Amino acid sequence: MKDKKIYIAGHRGMVGSAIHRKYASEGYTNIVTRTSGELNLIRQDKVEEFFEKERPQYVVVAAAKVGGILANSIYRAQFLYENLMIESNIIHAAYKYGAEKLLFLGSSCIYPKLAPQPLKEEYLLTSPLEETNEPYAIAKIAGIKLCESYYRQYGSNFISVMPTNLYGPFDNYDLKTSHVMPALIRKFHEAKVNNKEEVEVWGTGTPLREFLYVDDLADACYYVMQQVNAPDLYEKGISQINIGTGEDLTIAELVTIIADVVGFEGKIKYDTSKPDGTPRKLMDISRLHDMGWHHTTGLKEGIGKAYEWFLGNQGKRGKGEE
Ligand code: GDP
């Protein structure tokens, strides 16, 4: 089992690197990786060549073009095109070269903007998406449906998981393109070291979000890869499994915790010219809990670890597309 050849696509990004750490720590010795310089996942011919040569038995699709609310609303064509290409190329090549199992990672933004909360797996495709990240969400929904369709047509054991908002080592700390957690860790840190009196937070502070430490996500992915097969989803009327903590808080509450962890004591200014995005995004994770998986890292503890990584690695940034 532990000598299975596993290809982790996106191993230099926050998610892929955490999954890589997890498989390595579990004793997997045959982990295959390629940087984006070595293998351009947007190129179908290159991806096929790679699969033909390596023929991985397990495949984890953690490669994607990712970004926060602003990046998603600006680079709309790139988010749609690059993600469609990456997932189509990998999923088809995995099928063509006989991969035994594939895990595709999406995101909670695949759920409709006004879906009831918490978000159940069944709510996929029940009403319109949030407009800021619609292109990314459409690409991820296509990835989920690729996995399902390859199962239905060819019997492939391809499954999808949808993590909630993630944070941790190798996150993207670039203020223009990052998600809220790394952006605020950086803003509070810089305000503290530069003795600034005020930090600017986007939006109204009222949106509710759920956050999962990325090593907990990797643990959940490992668990799902071991326990769940395609029929467990598709024969039970769902196409994907949610991964999260099941707990959410407002951006304003998050601000208080980050300020406390970082040690910033100044004022907060809400810039309401910036978008709030979807009002609430909380996953229903009953399925995962019923299967016996729970997260272990508390929010304050996780933010402390993320801040520690940031302090040791400023200047480096995770690359979701690698
Ligand atoms: P979302 O979960 O897809 O909406 O993406 P984000 O993580 O980028 O944003 C989550 C929420 O945090 C939104 O309501 C943002 O307006 C808010 N937010 C507050 N300050 C920031 C910031 O500095 N950067 C980002 N990306 N979001 C922020």
Coordinates of C-alpha atoms and ligand atoms in Angstrom, one line a residue:
M1 CA 0.0 0.0 0.0
K2 CA 2.6 2.5 1.0
D3 CA 4.7 1.8 -2.0
K4 CA 1.9 2.9 -4.3
K5 CA 3.1 5.5 -6.8
I6 CA 1.3 8.7 -5.9
Y7 CA 1.4 11.9 -8.0
I8 CA 0.6 15.1 -6.1
A9 CA -0.1 17.8 -8.7
G10 CA 0.5 21.2 -7.1
H11 CA 3.0 20.1 -4.5
R12 CA 4.5 23.5 -4.1
G13 CA 1.2 25.2 -3.2
M14 CA -0.2 25.5 0.3
V15 CA -2.6 22.5 -0.2
G16 CA -0.3 20.3 -2.3
S17 CA 2.7 20.8 0.1
A18 CA 0.5 19.9 3.1
I19 CA -0.7 16.7 1.4
H20 CA 2.8 15.9 0.4
R21 CA 3.9 16.3 4.1
K22 CA 1.1 14.0 5.1
Y23 CA 1.8 11.2 2.7
A24 CA 5.5 11.4 3.5
S25 CA 4.9 11.3 7.2
E26 CA 2.6 8.3 6.7
G27 CA 5.5 6.4 5.1
Y28 CA 4.7 6.7 1.4
T29 CA 8.0 6.3 -0.4
N30 CA 7.0 6.6 -4.0
I31 CA 5.7 10.2 -4.3
V32 CA 6.0 11.8 -7.7
T33 CA 6.0 15.6 -8.2
R34 CA 6.8 18.1 -10.9
T35 CA 7.2 21.8 -10.6
S36 CA 5.4 24.1 -13.0
G37 CA 8.7 24.7 -14.8
E38 CA 9.1 20.9 -15.3
L39 CA 5.6 20.2 -16.3
N40 CA 3.1 22.8 -17.6
L41 CA -0.3 21.3 -16.6
I42 CA -2.1 23.5 -19.1
R43 CA -0.5 21.7 -22.0
Q44 CA -2.4 18.5 -22.8
D45 CA 0.5 16.9 -24.7
K46 CA 3.0 17.4 -21.8
V47 CA 0.6 16.0 -19.2
E48 CA -0.1 12.9 -21.3
E49 CA 3.6 12.4 -21.9
F50 CA 4.2 12.6 -18.1
F51 CA 1.4 10.1 -17.3
E52 CA 2.5 7.7 -20.0
K53 CA 6.0 7.7 -18.5
E54 CA 5.1 7.7 -14.8
R55 CA 1.8 5.9 -14.7
P56 CA 0.9 6.9 -11.1
Q57 CA -1.5 4.7 -9.2
Y58 CA -2.9 7.4 -7.1
V59 CA -3.4 11.0 -8.2
V60 CA -4.1 14.1 -6.1
V61 CA -5.2 17.2 -8.0
A62 CA -4.1 20.1 -5.8
A63 CA -2.9 22.2 -8.7
A64 CA -5.0 25.2 -9.5
K65 CA -4.9 28.8 -10.2
V66 CA -6.2 30.3 -6.9
G67 CA -6.7 33.7 -5.4
G68 CA -8.8 35.9 -3.1
I69 CA -11.8 37.9 -3.8
L70 CA -10.0 40.6 -5.8
A71 CA -7.9 38.3 -7.9
N72 CA -11.0 36.2 -8.7
S73 CA -13.0 39.2 -9.9
I74 CA -10.1 40.6 -12.1
Y75 CA -8.4 37.6 -13.7
R76 CA -11.7 36.0 -14.7
A77 CA -10.5 34.5 -18.0
Q78 CA -7.4 33.0 -16.5
F79 CA -9.2 31.5 -13.5
L80 CA -11.7 29.8 -15.8
Y81 CA -9.3 28.8 -18.6
E82 CA -6.3 27.6 -16.6
N83 CA -8.4 25.6 -14.1
L84 CA -10.4 23.9 -16.8
M85 CA -7.2 23.0 -18.7
I86 CA -5.3 21.7 -15.6
E87 CA -8.2 19.5 -14.3
S88 CA -9.2 18.2 -17.8
N89 CA -5.7 17.3 -18.7
I90 CA -4.9 15.5 -15.4
I91 CA -8.3 13.7 -15.0
H92 CA -8.3 12.5 -18.6
A93 CA -4.7 11.3 -18.5
A94 CA -5.3 9.6 -15.1
Y95 CA -8.1 7.6 -16.8
K96 CA -6.1 7.0 -20.0
Y97 CA -3.1 5.6 -18.1
G98 CA -5.0 3.6 -15.6
A99 CA -4.8 5.4 -12.3
E100 CA -6.6 3.4 -9.6
K101 CA -7.8 6.4 -7.6
L102 CA -7.9 10.1 -8.0
L103 CA -8.8 12.9 -5.5
F104 CA -9.8 16.2 -6.9
L105 CA -9.8 19.3 -4.7
G106 CA -12.3 22.1 -5.2
S107 CA -13.5 24.8 -2.9
S108 CA -16.6 25.9 -1.0
C109 CA -17.3 28.6 -3.5
I110 CA -18.8 26.0 -5.8
Y111 CA -22.0 26.3 -3.8
P112 CA -24.7 28.8 -4.8
K113 CA -24.4 32.3 -3.3
L114 CA -27.7 32.2 -1.5
A115 CA -27.8 28.5 -0.7
P116 CA -29.1 27.7 2.9
Q117 CA -26.4 27.5 5.5
P118 CA -24.6 25.3 6.5
L119 CA -23.8 24.2 2.9
K120 CA -24.8 20.6 2.3
E121 CA -23.2 18.6 -0.5
E122 CA -26.7 18.3 -2.1
Y123 CA -26.8 22.1 -2.7
L124 CA -24.5 21.9 -5.7
L125 CA -26.0 23.5 -8.8
T126 CA -29.3 24.4 -7.2
S127 CA -29.1 28.2 -7.8
P128 CA -26.7 31.0 -9.2
L129 CA -23.2 31.4 -7.9
E130 CA -21.5 34.3 -6.2
E131 CA -20.5 36.7 -9.1
T132 CA -17.0 37.6 -7.8
N133 CA -15.6 34.1 -8.2
E134 CA -18.0 32.6 -10.7
P135 CA -15.3 31.7 -13.3
Y136 CA -13.3 29.8 -10.7
A137 CA -16.4 28.1 -9.3
I138 CA -17.6 27.0 -12.8
A139 CA -14.1 25.5 -13.5
K140 CA -14.2 23.6 -10.1
I141 CA -17.7 22.4 -10.7
A142 CA -16.6 21.1 -14.1
G143 CA -13.8 19.2 -12.3
I144 CA -16.3 17.6 -9.9
K145 CA -18.5 16.6 -12.8
L146 CA -15.5 15.2 -14.7
C147 CA -14.7 12.9 -11.8
E148 CA -18.4 11.8 -11.6
S149 CA -18.7 11.3 -15.3
Y150 CA -15.5 9.3 -15.6
Y151 CA -17.0 7.1 -12.9
R152 CA -20.4 6.8 -14.6
Q153 CA -19.0 6.1 -18.1
Y154 CA -15.8 4.2 -17.3
G155 CA -16.1 3.2 -13.7
S156 CA -13.1 5.3 -12.7
N157 CA -12.6 5.6 -8.9
F158 CA -12.3 9.4 -9.1
I159 CA -13.7 11.5 -6.2
S160 CA -13.8 15.1 -5.1
V161 CA -13.5 17.0 -1.8
M162 CA -14.5 20.6 -1.2
P163 CA -12.4 22.3 1.5
T164 CA -13.6 25.4 3.3
N165 CA -11.3 28.5 3.4
L166 CA -7.8 27.3 4.2
Y167 CA -4.7 28.9 5.7
G168 CA -1.2 27.8 6.9
P169 CA 2.3 27.4 5.6
F170 CA 3.0 28.4 2.0
D171 CA -0.1 30.5 1.7
N172 CA -0.1 33.4 -0.6
Y173 CA 0.7 36.6 1.4
D174 CA 0.5 39.0 -1.6
L175 CA -2.0 41.6 -0.5
K176 CA -3.6 42.1 -3.9
T177 CA -4.3 38.4 -4.7
S178 CA -4.4 36.7 -1.3
H179 CA -7.3 35.5 0.8
V180 CA -8.4 37.3 4.0
M181 CA -6.4 35.3 6.5
P182 CA -2.9 35.8 5.1
A183 CA -3.7 39.3 4.1
L184 CA -4.7 40.3 7.6
I185 CA -1.7 38.4 9.2
R186 CA 0.6 40.4 7.0
K187 CA -1.3 43.8 7.4
F188 CA -1.3 43.5 11.2
H189 CA 2.3 42.4 11.3
E190 CA 3.5 45.3 9.1
A191 CA 1.4 47.8 11.1
K192 CA 2.9 46.5 14.3
V193 CA 6.5 46.7 13.2
N194 CA 6.0 50.1 11.5
N195 CA 4.1 51.5 14.5
K196 CA 1.1 52.3 12.4
E197 CA -2.1 53.3 14.2
E198 CA -4.6 51.8 11.9
V199 CA -5.2 48.7 9.7
E200 CA -7.5 48.7 6.8
V201 CA -9.9 45.7 6.5
W202 CA -11.9 45.2 3.3
G203 CA -15.7 45.2 3.3
T204 CA -18.0 45.6 6.3
G205 CA -16.6 43.0 8.6
T206 CA -19.9 41.3 8.8
P207 CA -19.5 38.3 6.3
L208 CA -19.2 35.0 8.0
R209 CA -16.4 32.6 7.1
E210 CA -15.1 29.2 8.3
F211 CA -11.3 28.5 8.4
L212 CA -9.4 25.2 8.4
Y213 CA -5.7 24.8 9.0
V214 CA -4.2 23.2 5.9
D215 CA -2.5 20.3 7.7
D216 CA -5.9 19.3 9.0
L217 CA -7.2 19.4 5.4
A218 CA -4.3 17.1 4.4
D219 CA -5.2 14.8 7.2
A220 CA -8.8 14.7 6.0
C221 CA -7.8 14.1 2.3
Y222 CA -5.6 11.2 3.5
Y223 CA -8.6 9.8 5.4
V224 CA -11.0 10.2 2.5
M225 CA -8.5 8.6 0.1
Q226 CA -8.4 5.6 2.4
Q227 CA -12.1 5.3 3.3
V228 CA -14.2 6.6 0.4
N229 CA -14.7 5.2 -3.1
A230 CA -16.6 6.6 -6.0
P231 CA -19.9 4.6 -5.4
D232 CA -20.0 6.0 -1.8
L233 CA -20.7 9.4 -3.4
Y234 CA -22.3 9.0 -6.8
E235 CA -24.6 6.1 -5.9
K236 CA -25.8 8.1 -2.9
G237 CA -26.8 11.2 -4.8
I238 CA -23.8 13.4 -4.1
S239 CA -20.8 14.4 -6.2
Q240 CA -18.4 15.7 -3.6
I241 CA -17.6 15.6 0.2
N242 CA -17.2 18.8 2.3
I243 CA -14.1 19.3 4.5
G244 CA -14.2 21.9 7.2
T245 CA -14.5 22.6 10.9
G246 CA -18.2 23.2 11.0
E247 CA -17.7 26.5 12.8
D248 CA -17.7 30.0 11.4
L249 CA -17.1 33.6 12.6
T250 CA -17.4 37.1 11.3
I251 CA -14.5 38.8 9.6
A252 CA -14.6 41.4 12.5
E253 CA -14.2 38.5 15.0
L254 CA -11.4 37.1 12.9
V255 CA -9.7 40.5 13.0
T256 CA -9.8 40.5 16.8
I257 CA -8.1 37.1 17.0
I258 CA -5.4 38.0 14.4
A259 CA -4.6 41.3 16.0
D260 CA -4.3 39.5 19.3
V261 CA -2.0 36.8 18.0
V262 CA 0.2 39.3 16.1
G263 CA 0.1 41.8 19.0
F264 CA -1.3 44.8 17.1
E265 CA -3.2 47.2 19.4
G266 CA -4.2 50.0 17.0
K267 CA -7.5 50.8 15.3
I268 CA -9.4 49.0 12.5
K269 CA -10.8 50.9 9.5
Y270 CA -13.3 49.1 7.3
D271 CA -13.1 50.0 3.7
T272 CA -16.6 49.4 2.4
S273 CA -15.6 50.3 -1.2
K274 CA -14.2 46.8 -1.3
P275 CA -16.5 43.8 -1.8
D276 CA -17.9 41.7 1.0
G277 CA -18.4 38.7 -1.2
T278 CA -20.9 36.0 -0.2
P279 CA -22.6 36.8 3.2
R280 CA -21.9 33.5 4.8
K281 CA -19.9 30.4 3.9
L282 CA -20.2 27.5 6.3
M283 CA -19.9 23.9 5.3
D284 CA -22.1 21.2 6.6
I285 CA -19.6 18.5 7.4
S286 CA -21.9 16.0 9.0
R287 CA -20.8 13.4 6.4
L288 CA -17.2 13.7 7.4
H289 CA -18.0 13.7 11.1
D290 CA -20.2 10.6 10.7
M291 CA -17.3 8.9 9.0
G292 CA -15.2 9.7 12.1
W293 CA -13.0 12.6 11.0
H294 CA -12.6 15.8 13.0
H295 CA -10.2 18.7 12.7
T296 CA -7.7 19.0 15.5
T297 CA -6.2 22.5 15.2
G298 CA -8.1 25.3 16.9
L299 CA -8.3 28.7 15.2
K300 CA -6.1 30.6 17.5
E301 CA -3.5 27.8 17.5
G302 CA -3.6 27.6 13.7
I303 CA -3.2 31.4 13.3
G304 CA -0.3 31.2 15.7
K305 CA 1.4 28.6 13.5
A306 CA 0.6 30.4 10.3
Y307 CA 2.1 33.6 11.8
E308 CA 5.2 31.7 12.9
W309 CA 5.6 30.4 9.3
F310 CA 5.1 33.9 7.9
L311 CA 7.8 35.3 10.2
G312 CA 10.3 32.7 9.0
N313 CA 9.4 32.9 5.4
Q314 CA 8.5 36.5 4.5
G315 CA 9.2 37.2 0.9
K316 CA 8.5 33.6 -0.1
R317 CA 5.0 32.9 -1.4
G318 CA 3.1 29.8 -2.0
K319 CA 2.2 29.1 -5.6
G320 CA -1.2 27.6 -6.0
E321 CA -0.7 26.9 -9.7
E322 CA 2.4 24.7 -9.2
Ligands
GDP1 P1 -14.0 34.9 -0.2 O1 -14.1 34.0 1.0 O2 -14.1 34.1 -1.5 O3 -14.9 36.0 -0.1 O4 -12.5 35.5 -0.3 P2 -11.5 36.3 0.7 O5 -10.8 35.4 1.7 O6 -10.6 37.1 -0.2 O7 -12.4 37.3 1.5 C1 -13.2 37.0 2.6 C2 -13.8 38.2 3.2 O8 -12.8 38.9 3.9 C3 -14.5 39.2 2.3 O9 -15.6 39.7 2.9 C4 -13.4 40.3 2.2 O10 -13.9 41.6 1.8 C5 -12.9 40.3 3.6 N1 -11.5 40.9 3.8 C6 -11.2 41.9 4.7 N2 -10.0 42.3 4.5 C7 -9.4 41.6 3.5 C8 -8.2 41.7 2.9 O11 -7.2 42.4 3.2 N3 -8.0 40.8 1.8 C9 -9.0 39.9 1.4 N4 -8.7 39.1 0.4 N5 -10.2 39.9 2.0 C10 -10.4 40.8 3.0

